[in-house]
């Protein structure tokens, strides 16, 4: 039996990397998926891949930092899908730099995308979730939100903020049958980490007990678990998927 049969999921940042893997995994488990990304080209491509799996898919090019655009997309998605069961807030960016040289623009872009984007998308679906007395919210945070990282003050703050947001959401919505959890990926091989120099990757590996960088599939598997009926009694949690990098 497919774990997400008859479920409808919205995945932001579904055009590439982790979001794409989550969207495809959910579809393989029976879900119909709304793919959101910044560019129409990427979300449409992944929606096409999902249709070849025999599931329904919709593509939306939405900038998650644009409140009006997110609200309009939320209404459109609900109108075309009828309902939404799962929301994965995954869209994210980095603008790394040392604190003393970090521009206001780089701070704002990262906080607006990684944190405010999740707030706006959650807000777009919270009323229908409350009305249907069910909903799964999965926020893609980062181990960097737990431990910090030199050169990533903006990114660390955004992901720590997302973890706080997840816990507040979980407490606020639990009585309505809605769960909210965060995943904290370690270093996963995507476009985002492709920019890292080889020496840096070698250095990183020394701190990963399982001895390899993560694959997008590793995060998709954890997201599937949190979206599945098996996770019905789990809320407000942060699950690290990082090869053992951070052990609390
Ligand atoms: P990628 O850079 O590969 O993909 C990012 C996705 O987010 C793209 O689909 C992009 O859209 C979308 N996106 C970015 N900005 C916006 C925006 N303003 N509006 C709408 N969509 C947007 O990233 P990853 O797959 O590596 O990362 C996904 C998430 O996982 C992020 O939140 C990241 O912080 C987190 N993460 C990643 C880790 C890693 O090691 N890779 C580790 C820990 C956390 P488009 O395709 O149109 O460009």
PDB file of C-alpha atoms and ligand atoms in Angstrom:
ATOM      1  CA  UNK A   1       0.000   0.000   0.000  1.00  0.00           C
ATOM      2  CA  UNK A   2       1.370   3.413  -0.962  1.00  0.00           C
ATOM      3  CA  UNK A   3       2.106   5.489   2.109  1.00  0.00           C
ATOM      4  CA  UNK A   4       0.652   8.725   0.725  1.00  0.00           C
ATOM      5  CA  UNK A   5      -2.267   7.401  -1.329  1.00  0.00           C
ATOM      6  CA  UNK A   6      -4.891  10.088  -2.027  1.00  0.00           C
ATOM      7  CA  UNK A   7      -2.783  12.811  -0.417  1.00  0.00           C
ATOM      8  CA  UNK A   8      -2.027  16.162  -2.015  1.00  0.00           C
ATOM      9  CA  UNK A   9       1.325  17.745  -1.210  1.00  0.00           C
ATOM     10  CA  UNK A  10       2.731  21.201  -1.876  1.00  0.00           C
ATOM     11  CA  UNK A  11       6.532  21.344  -2.075  1.00  0.00           C
ATOM     12  CA  UNK A  12       8.338  24.679  -2.349  1.00  0.00           C
ATOM     13  CA  UNK A  13      11.721  24.745  -4.057  1.00  0.00           C
ATOM     14  CA  UNK A  14      10.642  21.590  -5.898  1.00  0.00           C
ATOM     15  CA  UNK A  15      12.518  22.565  -9.052  1.00  0.00           C
ATOM     16  CA  UNK A  16      15.883  21.140  -8.055  1.00  0.00           C
ATOM     17  CA  UNK A  17      17.842  19.316  -5.371  1.00  0.00           C
ATOM     18  CA  UNK A  18      16.125  18.267  -2.156  1.00  0.00           C
ATOM     19  CA  UNK A  19      12.713  19.662  -3.104  1.00  0.00           C
ATOM     20  CA  UNK A  20      12.698  17.749  -6.381  1.00  0.00           C
ATOM     21  CA  UNK A  21      13.649  14.523  -4.585  1.00  0.00           C
ATOM     22  CA  UNK A  22      10.870  15.048  -2.013  1.00  0.00           C
ATOM     23  CA  UNK A  23       8.301  15.763  -4.734  1.00  0.00           C
ATOM     24  CA  UNK A  24       9.273  12.635  -6.689  1.00  0.00           C
ATOM     25  CA  UNK A  25       9.366  10.454  -3.551  1.00  0.00           C
ATOM     26  CA  UNK A  26       5.907  11.631  -2.476  1.00  0.00           C
ATOM     27  CA  UNK A  27       4.554  10.946  -5.968  1.00  0.00           C
ATOM     28  CA  UNK A  28       6.122   7.474  -5.977  1.00  0.00           C
ATOM     29  CA  UNK A  29       4.214   6.854  -2.733  1.00  0.00           C
ATOM     30  CA  UNK A  30       0.885   7.821  -4.264  1.00  0.00           C
ATOM     31  CA  UNK A  31       0.621  11.566  -3.645  1.00  0.00           C
ATOM     32  CA  UNK A  32      -0.359  14.203  -6.178  1.00  0.00           C
ATOM     33  CA  UNK A  33       2.100  17.075  -5.958  1.00  0.00           C
ATOM     34  CA  UNK A  34       2.098  20.837  -6.435  1.00  0.00           C
ATOM     35  CA  UNK A  35       5.626  21.858  -7.439  1.00  0.00           C
ATOM     36  CA  UNK A  36       6.598  25.417  -6.553  1.00  0.00           C
ATOM     37  CA  UNK A  37       9.863  27.023  -7.582  1.00  0.00           C
ATOM     38  CA  UNK A  38      11.156  30.428  -8.469  1.00  0.00           C
ATOM     39  CA  UNK A  39      11.385  29.627 -12.174  1.00  0.00           C
ATOM     40  CA  UNK A  40       8.548  28.134 -14.200  1.00  0.00           C
ATOM     41  CA  UNK A  41      11.022  26.044 -16.185  1.00  0.00           C
ATOM     42  CA  UNK A  42      12.201  24.042 -13.154  1.00  0.00           C
ATOM     43  CA  UNK A  43       8.823  23.472 -11.508  1.00  0.00           C
ATOM     44  CA  UNK A  44       7.262  22.452 -14.831  1.00  0.00           C
ATOM     45  CA  UNK A  45      10.060  19.991 -15.526  1.00  0.00           C
ATOM     46  CA  UNK A  46       9.581  18.229 -12.196  1.00  0.00           C
ATOM     47  CA  UNK A  47       5.789  18.295 -12.568  1.00  0.00           C
ATOM     48  CA  UNK A  48       6.301  16.545 -15.915  1.00  0.00           C
ATOM     49  CA  UNK A  49       8.454  13.866 -14.265  1.00  0.00           C
ATOM     50  CA  UNK A  50       5.699  13.291 -11.696  1.00  0.00           C
ATOM     51  CA  UNK A  51       3.062  12.884 -14.386  1.00  0.00           C
ATOM     52  CA  UNK A  52       5.166  10.149 -15.962  1.00  0.00           C
ATOM     53  CA  UNK A  53       4.860   8.327 -12.618  1.00  0.00           C
ATOM     54  CA  UNK A  54       1.102   8.361 -13.148  1.00  0.00           C
ATOM     55  CA  UNK A  55       0.316  11.010 -10.549  1.00  0.00           C
ATOM     56  CA  UNK A  56      -1.243  14.440 -10.948  1.00  0.00           C
ATOM     57  CA  UNK A  57       1.119  17.400 -10.727  1.00  0.00           C
ATOM     58  CA  UNK A  58       0.769  21.156 -10.909  1.00  0.00           C
ATOM     59  CA  UNK A  59       3.588  23.646 -11.453  1.00  0.00           C
ATOM     60  CA  UNK A  60       3.709  27.147 -10.009  1.00  0.00           C
ATOM     61  CA  UNK A  61       6.437  29.746 -10.423  1.00  0.00           C
ATOM     62  CA  UNK A  62       6.194  31.751  -7.199  1.00  0.00           C
ATOM     63  CA  UNK A  63       8.756  33.848  -5.375  1.00  0.00           C
ATOM     64  CA  UNK A  64       8.252  32.685  -1.774  1.00  0.00           C
ATOM     65  CA  UNK A  65       9.368  36.094  -0.482  1.00  0.00           C
ATOM     66  CA  UNK A  66       6.474  37.870  -2.225  1.00  0.00           C
ATOM     67  CA  UNK A  67       3.521  37.922   0.200  1.00  0.00           C
ATOM     68  CA  UNK A  68       0.910  38.855  -2.407  1.00  0.00           C
ATOM     69  CA  UNK A  69       2.174  36.251  -4.877  1.00  0.00           C
ATOM     70  CA  UNK A  70       2.163  33.515  -2.203  1.00  0.00           C
ATOM     71  CA  UNK A  71      -1.372  34.376  -1.059  1.00  0.00           C
ATOM     72  CA  UNK A  72      -2.603  34.324  -4.676  1.00  0.00           C
ATOM     73  CA  UNK A  73      -0.819  31.024  -5.349  1.00  0.00           C
ATOM     74  CA  UNK A  74      -2.318  29.506  -2.197  1.00  0.00           C
ATOM     75  CA  UNK A  75      -5.829  30.365  -3.364  1.00  0.00           C
ATOM     76  CA  UNK A  76      -5.153  29.080  -6.870  1.00  0.00           C
ATOM     77  CA  UNK A  77      -3.675  25.825  -5.561  1.00  0.00           C
ATOM     78  CA  UNK A  78      -6.668  25.202  -3.292  1.00  0.00           C
ATOM     79  CA  UNK A  79      -9.053  25.958  -6.163  1.00  0.00           C
ATOM     80  CA  UNK A  80      -7.349  23.568  -8.589  1.00  0.00           C
ATOM     81  CA  UNK A  81      -6.553  20.768  -6.130  1.00  0.00           C
ATOM     82  CA  UNK A  82      -9.618  20.949  -3.899  1.00  0.00           C
ATOM     83  CA  UNK A  83      -7.534  20.343  -0.786  1.00  0.00           C
ATOM     84  CA  UNK A  84      -3.971  20.139   0.449  1.00  0.00           C
ATOM     85  CA  UNK A  85      -2.747  17.599   3.020  1.00  0.00           C
ATOM     86  CA  UNK A  86       1.004  18.136   3.237  1.00  0.00           C
ATOM     87  CA  UNK A  87       3.142  21.276   2.995  1.00  0.00           C
ATOM     88  CA  UNK A  88       6.915  21.050   2.647  1.00  0.00           C
ATOM     89  CA  UNK A  89       8.643  24.415   3.115  1.00  0.00           C
ATOM     90  CA  UNK A  90      11.921  23.690   1.360  1.00  0.00           C
ATOM     91  CA  UNK A  91      12.796  26.722  -0.802  1.00  0.00           C
ATOM     92  CA  UNK A  92      16.054  28.160   0.439  1.00  0.00           C
ATOM     93  CA  UNK A  93      19.159  30.092  -0.536  1.00  0.00           C
ATOM     94  CA  UNK A  94      22.605  30.938   0.799  1.00  0.00           C
ATOM     95  CA  UNK A  95      24.482  34.244   0.576  1.00  0.00           C
ATOM     96  CA  UNK A  96      27.601  33.416   2.563  1.00  0.00           C
ATOM     97  CA  UNK A  97      30.096  35.918   3.856  1.00  0.00           C
ATOM     98  CA  UNK A  98      31.849  37.056   6.972  1.00  0.00           C
ATOM     99  CA  UNK A  99      29.662  39.083   9.294  1.00  0.00           C
ATOM    100  CA  UNK A 100      31.684  42.278   9.039  1.00  0.00           C
ATOM    101  CA  UNK A 101      31.333  42.238   5.262  1.00  0.00           C
ATOM    102  CA  UNK A 102      27.773  40.888   5.015  1.00  0.00           C
ATOM    103  CA  UNK A 103      25.499  43.330   3.193  1.00  0.00           C
ATOM    104  CA  UNK A 104      21.998  44.138   4.413  1.00  0.00           C
ATOM    105  CA  UNK A 105      20.747  42.803   1.092  1.00  0.00           C
ATOM    106  CA  UNK A 106      22.379  39.396   1.660  1.00  0.00           C
ATOM    107  CA  UNK A 107      20.938  39.246   5.179  1.00  0.00           C
ATOM    108  CA  UNK A 108      17.454  40.162   3.916  1.00  0.00           C
ATOM    109  CA  UNK A 109      17.470  37.776   0.952  1.00  0.00           C
ATOM    110  CA  UNK A 110      18.327  34.772   3.129  1.00  0.00           C
ATOM    111  CA  UNK A 111      15.920  35.633   5.960  1.00  0.00           C
ATOM    112  CA  UNK A 112      13.132  36.510   3.528  1.00  0.00           C
ATOM    113  CA  UNK A 113      13.495  33.301   1.537  1.00  0.00           C
ATOM    114  CA  UNK A 114      14.307  30.723   4.201  1.00  0.00           C
ATOM    115  CA  UNK A 115      12.205  32.035   7.076  1.00  0.00           C
ATOM    116  CA  UNK A 116       9.572  34.480   5.837  1.00  0.00           C
ATOM    117  CA  UNK A 117       8.873  32.264   2.820  1.00  0.00           C
ATOM    118  CA  UNK A 118       7.969  29.392   5.167  1.00  0.00           C
ATOM    119  CA  UNK A 119       5.773  31.707   7.241  1.00  0.00           C
ATOM    120  CA  UNK A 120       3.930  32.973   4.149  1.00  0.00           C
ATOM    121  CA  UNK A 121       3.351  29.494   2.703  1.00  0.00           C
ATOM    122  CA  UNK A 122       2.219  28.092   6.052  1.00  0.00           C
ATOM    123  CA  UNK A 123      -0.185  31.005   6.449  1.00  0.00           C
ATOM    124  CA  UNK A 124      -1.607  30.298   3.003  1.00  0.00           C
ATOM    125  CA  UNK A 125      -2.688  26.789   4.033  1.00  0.00           C
ATOM    126  CA  UNK A 126      -3.319  27.054   7.757  1.00  0.00           C
ATOM    127  CA  UNK A 127      -7.037  27.912   7.502  1.00  0.00           C
ATOM    128  CA  UNK A 128      -7.916  24.929   5.290  1.00  0.00           C
ATOM    129  CA  UNK A 129      -5.747  22.675   7.512  1.00  0.00           C
ATOM    130  CA  UNK A 130      -7.686  23.880  10.575  1.00  0.00           C
ATOM    131  CA  UNK A 131     -10.999  23.447   8.776  1.00  0.00           C
ATOM    132  CA  UNK A 132     -10.204  19.879   7.696  1.00  0.00           C
ATOM    133  CA  UNK A 133      -8.652  19.148  11.104  1.00  0.00           C
ATOM    134  CA  UNK A 134      -5.569  17.620   9.531  1.00  0.00           C
ATOM    135  CA  UNK A 135      -2.341  18.668   7.885  1.00  0.00           C
ATOM    136  CA  UNK A 136       1.342  17.897   7.886  1.00  0.00           C
ATOM    137  CA  UNK A 137       3.878  20.716   7.800  1.00  0.00           C
ATOM    138  CA  UNK A 138       7.505  19.799   7.168  1.00  0.00           C
ATOM    139  CA  UNK A 139      10.090  22.577   7.259  1.00  0.00           C
ATOM    140  CA  UNK A 140      13.524  21.958   5.779  1.00  0.00           C
ATOM    141  CA  UNK A 141      15.885  23.604   8.250  1.00  0.00           C
ATOM    142  CA  UNK A 142      19.589  22.677   8.542  1.00  0.00           C
ATOM    143  CA  UNK A 143      22.104  21.432  11.080  1.00  0.00           C
ATOM    144  CA  UNK A 144      23.593  24.909  10.663  1.00  0.00           C
ATOM    145  CA  UNK A 145      20.493  26.245  12.430  1.00  0.00           C
ATOM    146  CA  UNK A 146      21.457  24.061  15.401  1.00  0.00           C
ATOM    147  CA  UNK A 147      25.214  24.591  15.598  1.00  0.00           C
ATOM    148  CA  UNK A 148      25.921  27.779  13.614  1.00  0.00           C
ATOM    149  CA  UNK A 149      28.649  28.199  11.013  1.00  0.00           C
ATOM    150  CA  UNK A 150      31.307  30.837  10.432  1.00  0.00           C
ATOM    151  CA  UNK A 151      30.464  32.776   7.287  1.00  0.00           C
ATOM    152  CA  UNK A 152      26.779  31.885   7.479  1.00  0.00           C
ATOM    153  CA  UNK A 153      25.338  34.250  10.104  1.00  0.00           C
ATOM    154  CA  UNK A 154      22.335  34.980   7.882  1.00  0.00           C
ATOM    155  CA  UNK A 155      21.736  31.335   6.961  1.00  0.00           C
ATOM    156  CA  UNK A 156      22.229  30.101  10.569  1.00  0.00           C
ATOM    157  CA  UNK A 157      19.778  32.711  11.853  1.00  0.00           C
ATOM    158  CA  UNK A 158      17.211  31.837   9.195  1.00  0.00           C
ATOM    159  CA  UNK A 159      17.368  28.116   9.958  1.00  0.00           C
ATOM    160  CA  UNK A 160      17.373  28.584  13.757  1.00  0.00           C
ATOM    161  CA  UNK A 161      14.372  30.866  13.225  1.00  0.00           C
ATOM    162  CA  UNK A 162      12.688  28.201  11.132  1.00  0.00           C
ATOM    163  CA  UNK A 163      13.157  25.700  13.952  1.00  0.00           C
ATOM    164  CA  UNK A 164      11.527  28.112  16.434  1.00  0.00           C
ATOM    165  CA  UNK A 165       8.749  28.751  13.926  1.00  0.00           C
ATOM    166  CA  UNK A 166       8.207  24.982  13.595  1.00  0.00           C
ATOM    167  CA  UNK A 167       7.844  24.532  17.351  1.00  0.00           C
ATOM    168  CA  UNK A 168       5.458  27.478  17.743  1.00  0.00           C
ATOM    169  CA  UNK A 169       3.372  26.222  14.812  1.00  0.00           C
ATOM    170  CA  UNK A 170       3.316  22.722  16.276  1.00  0.00           C
ATOM    171  CA  UNK A 171       2.045  23.985  19.637  1.00  0.00           C
ATOM    172  CA  UNK A 172      -0.500  26.344  18.074  1.00  0.00           C
ATOM    173  CA  UNK A 173      -2.011  23.784  15.706  1.00  0.00           C
ATOM    174  CA  UNK A 174      -1.728  20.477  17.595  1.00  0.00           C
ATOM    175  CA  UNK A 175      -5.264  20.618  18.943  1.00  0.00           C
ATOM    176  CA  UNK A 176      -6.525  20.801  15.338  1.00  0.00           C
ATOM    177  CA  UNK A 177      -4.848  17.548  14.327  1.00  0.00           C
ATOM    178  CA  UNK A 178      -2.020  19.310  12.467  1.00  0.00           C
ATOM    179  CA  UNK A 179       1.623  18.384  12.958  1.00  0.00           C
ATOM    180  CA  UNK A 180       4.678  20.520  12.210  1.00  0.00           C
ATOM    181  CA  UNK A 181       8.200  19.165  12.225  1.00  0.00           C
ATOM    182  CA  UNK A 182      11.585  20.209  10.872  1.00  0.00           C
ATOM    183  CA  UNK A 183      14.291  18.261   9.129  1.00  0.00           C
ATOM    184  CA  UNK A 184      17.860  19.355   9.705  1.00  0.00           C
ATOM    185  CA  UNK A 185      19.924  18.078   6.782  1.00  0.00           C
ATOM    186  CA  UNK A 186      23.700  18.002   7.055  1.00  0.00           C
ATOM    187  CA  UNK A 187      25.681  18.452   3.834  1.00  0.00           C
ATOM    188  CA  UNK A 188      23.673  17.125   0.930  1.00  0.00           C
ATOM    189  CA  UNK A 189      24.960  16.927  -2.649  1.00  0.00           C
ATOM    190  CA  UNK A 190      22.932  19.527  -4.580  1.00  0.00           C
ATOM    191  CA  UNK A 191      23.576  22.711  -6.576  1.00  0.00           C
ATOM    192  CA  UNK A 192      23.760  24.525  -3.227  1.00  0.00           C
ATOM    193  CA  UNK A 193      26.799  22.536  -2.083  1.00  0.00           C
ATOM    194  CA  UNK A 194      28.334  22.003  -5.547  1.00  0.00           C
ATOM    195  CA  UNK A 195      30.081  25.358  -5.071  1.00  0.00           C
ATOM    196  CA  UNK A 196      32.136  24.028  -2.131  1.00  0.00           C
ATOM    197  CA  UNK A 197      35.816  23.463  -2.892  1.00  0.00           C
ATOM    198  CA  UNK A 198      37.150  19.882  -2.822  1.00  0.00           C
ATOM    199  CA  UNK A 199      39.416  20.656   0.164  1.00  0.00           C
ATOM    200  CA  UNK A 200      36.393  21.926   2.056  1.00  0.00           C
ATOM    201  CA  UNK A 201      34.454  18.733   1.294  1.00  0.00           C
ATOM    202  CA  UNK A 202      37.406  16.625   2.499  1.00  0.00           C
ATOM    203  CA  UNK A 203      37.488  18.668   5.689  1.00  0.00           C
ATOM    204  CA  UNK A 204      33.732  18.284   6.150  1.00  0.00           C
ATOM    205  CA  UNK A 205      33.934  14.521   5.765  1.00  0.00           C
ATOM    206  CA  UNK A 206      36.164  14.320   8.850  1.00  0.00           C
ATOM    207  CA  UNK A 207      33.147  15.430  10.906  1.00  0.00           C
ATOM    208  CA  UNK A 208      30.642  13.046   9.356  1.00  0.00           C
ATOM    209  CA  UNK A 209      30.716   9.700  11.217  1.00  0.00           C
ATOM    210  CA  UNK A 210      28.959   7.876   8.351  1.00  0.00           C
ATOM    211  CA  UNK A 211      31.784   9.030   6.077  1.00  0.00           C
ATOM    212  CA  UNK A 212      29.909  10.522   3.132  1.00  0.00           C
ATOM    213  CA  UNK A 213      27.938  13.581   2.105  1.00  0.00           C
ATOM    214  CA  UNK A 214      24.187  13.043   2.034  1.00  0.00           C
ATOM    215  CA  UNK A 215      22.080  12.387  -1.045  1.00  0.00           C
ATOM    216  CA  UNK A 216      18.780  14.147  -1.740  1.00  0.00           C
ATOM    217  CA  UNK A 217      17.135  10.726  -1.386  1.00  0.00           C
ATOM    218  CA  UNK A 218      18.245  10.637   2.284  1.00  0.00           C
ATOM    219  CA  UNK A 219      16.202  13.778   2.990  1.00  0.00           C
ATOM    220  CA  UNK A 220      13.277  12.636   0.849  1.00  0.00           C
ATOM    221  CA  UNK A 221      13.072   9.401   2.873  1.00  0.00           C
ATOM    222  CA  UNK A 222      12.885  11.345   6.145  1.00  0.00           C
ATOM    223  CA  UNK A 223      10.290  13.742   4.711  1.00  0.00           C
ATOM    224  CA  UNK A 224       8.224  10.760   3.595  1.00  0.00           C
ATOM    225  CA  UNK A 225       8.324   9.372   7.118  1.00  0.00           C
ATOM    226  CA  UNK A 226       7.168  12.688   8.627  1.00  0.00           C
ATOM    227  CA  UNK A 227       4.365  12.930   6.054  1.00  0.00           C
ATOM    228  CA  UNK A 228       3.265   9.323   6.488  1.00  0.00           C
ATOM    229  CA  UNK A 229       0.652   7.887   8.857  1.00  0.00           C
ATOM    230  CA  UNK A 230       3.533   6.330  10.854  1.00  0.00           C
ATOM    231  CA  UNK A 231       4.484   9.820  12.144  1.00  0.00           C
ATOM    232  CA  UNK A 232       1.000  10.797  13.362  1.00  0.00           C
ATOM    233  CA  UNK A 233       2.140  11.188  17.011  1.00  0.00           C
ATOM    234  CA  UNK A 234       5.239  13.278  16.233  1.00  0.00           C
ATOM    235  CA  UNK A 235       5.099  17.077  16.304  1.00  0.00           C
ATOM    236  CA  UNK A 236       7.415  19.979  17.098  1.00  0.00           C
ATOM    237  CA  UNK A 237      10.502  17.866  16.497  1.00  0.00           C
ATOM    238  CA  UNK A 238      13.739  18.477  14.635  1.00  0.00           C
ATOM    239  CA  UNK A 239      15.130  15.396  12.930  1.00  0.00           C
ATOM    240  CA  UNK A 240      18.772  15.649  11.885  1.00  0.00           C
ATOM    241  CA  UNK A 241      19.610  13.750   8.714  1.00  0.00           C
ATOM    242  CA  UNK A 242      23.325  14.343   8.608  1.00  0.00           C
ATOM    243  CA  UNK A 243      25.321  11.130   8.783  1.00  0.00           C
ATOM    244  CA  UNK A 244      25.837  11.730  12.498  1.00  0.00           C
ATOM    245  CA  UNK A 245      27.429  15.181  12.207  1.00  0.00           C
ATOM    246  CA  UNK A 246      25.403  16.628  15.053  1.00  0.00           C
ATOM    247  CA  UNK A 247      24.462  14.430  17.972  1.00  0.00           C
ATOM    248  CA  UNK A 248      22.453  16.085  20.713  1.00  0.00           C
TER     249      UNK A 248
HETATM  250  P1  LIG B   1      18.990  24.104  -4.426  1.00  0.00           P
HETATM  251  O1  LIG B   1      19.747  25.376  -4.555  1.00  0.00           O
HETATM  252  O2  LIG B   1      19.443  22.907  -5.156  1.00  0.00           O
HETATM  253  O3  LIG B   1      17.444  24.369  -4.813  1.00  0.00           O
HETATM  254  C1  LIG B   1      16.754  25.418  -4.208  1.00  0.00           C
HETATM  255  C2  LIG B   1      15.299  25.421  -4.670  1.00  0.00           C
HETATM  256  O4  LIG B   1      14.644  26.512  -3.991  1.00  0.00           O
HETATM  257  C3  LIG B   1      15.133  25.666  -6.156  1.00  0.00           C
HETATM  258  O5  LIG B   1      14.085  24.872  -6.657  1.00  0.00           O
HETATM  259  C4  LIG B   1      14.775  27.145  -6.244  1.00  0.00           C
HETATM  260  O6  LIG B   1      13.934  27.473  -7.341  1.00  0.00           O
HETATM  261  C5  LIG B   1      13.996  27.326  -4.963  1.00  0.00           C
HETATM  262  N1  LIG B   1      14.008  28.727  -4.523  1.00  0.00           N
HETATM  263  C6  LIG B   1      15.049  29.478  -4.093  1.00  0.00           C
HETATM  264  N2  LIG B   1      14.650  30.727  -3.812  1.00  0.00           N
HETATM  265  C7  LIG B   1      13.318  30.766  -4.062  1.00  0.00           C
HETATM  266  C8  LIG B   1      12.333  31.770  -3.989  1.00  0.00           C
HETATM  267  N3  LIG B   1      12.614  33.020  -3.587  1.00  0.00           N
HETATM  268  N4  LIG B   1      11.058  31.458  -4.332  1.00  0.00           N
HETATM  269  C9  LIG B   1      10.740  30.212  -4.743  1.00  0.00           C
HETATM  270  N5  LIG B   1      11.635  29.214  -4.834  1.00  0.00           N
HETATM  271  C10 LIG B   1      12.898  29.488  -4.512  1.00  0.00           C
HETATM  272  O7  LIG B   1      18.908  23.845  -2.840  1.00  0.00           O
HETATM  273  P2  LIG B   1      18.927  22.481  -2.009  1.00  0.00           P
HETATM  274  O8  LIG B   1      18.053  21.476  -2.638  1.00  0.00           O
HETATM  275  O9  LIG B   1      20.318  22.157  -1.674  1.00  0.00           O
HETATM  276  O10 LIG B   1      18.253  22.996  -0.638  1.00  0.00           O
HETATM  277  C11 LIG B   1      16.862  22.855  -0.382  1.00  0.00           C
HETATM  278  C12 LIG B   1      16.616  23.250   1.061  1.00  0.00           C
HETATM  279  O11 LIG B   1      17.383  22.417   1.919  1.00  0.00           O
HETATM  280  C13 LIG B   1      17.020  24.686   1.396  1.00  0.00           C
HETATM  281  O12 LIG B   1      16.104  25.248   2.306  1.00  0.00           O
HETATM  282  C14 LIG B   1      18.371  24.513   2.038  1.00  0.00           C
HETATM  283  O13 LIG B   1      18.665  25.576   2.909  1.00  0.00           O
HETATM  284  C15 LIG B   1      18.162  23.206   2.782  1.00  0.00           C
HETATM  285  N6  LIG B   1      19.405  22.533   3.125  1.00  0.00           N
HETATM  286  C16 LIG B   1      20.255  22.117   2.134  1.00  0.00           C
HETATM  287  C17 LIG B   1      21.435  21.491   2.471  1.00  0.00           C
HETATM  288  C18 LIG B   1      22.429  21.012   1.451  1.00  0.00           C
HETATM  289  O14 LIG B   1      23.508  20.560   1.885  1.00  0.00           O
HETATM  290  N7  LIG B   1      22.140  21.044   0.172  1.00  0.00           N
HETATM  291  C19 LIG B   1      21.791  21.254   3.881  1.00  0.00           C
HETATM  292  C20 LIG B   1      20.813  21.719   4.822  1.00  0.00           C
HETATM  293  C21 LIG B   1      19.664  22.322   4.438  1.00  0.00           C
HETATM  294  P3  LIG B   1      14.479  27.359  -8.887  1.00  0.00           P
HETATM  295  O15 LIG B   1      14.646  25.887  -9.127  1.00  0.00           O
HETATM  296  O16 LIG B   1      13.386  27.916  -9.692  1.00  0.00           O
HETATM  297  O17 LIG B   1      15.751  28.124  -8.923  1.00  0.00           O
END
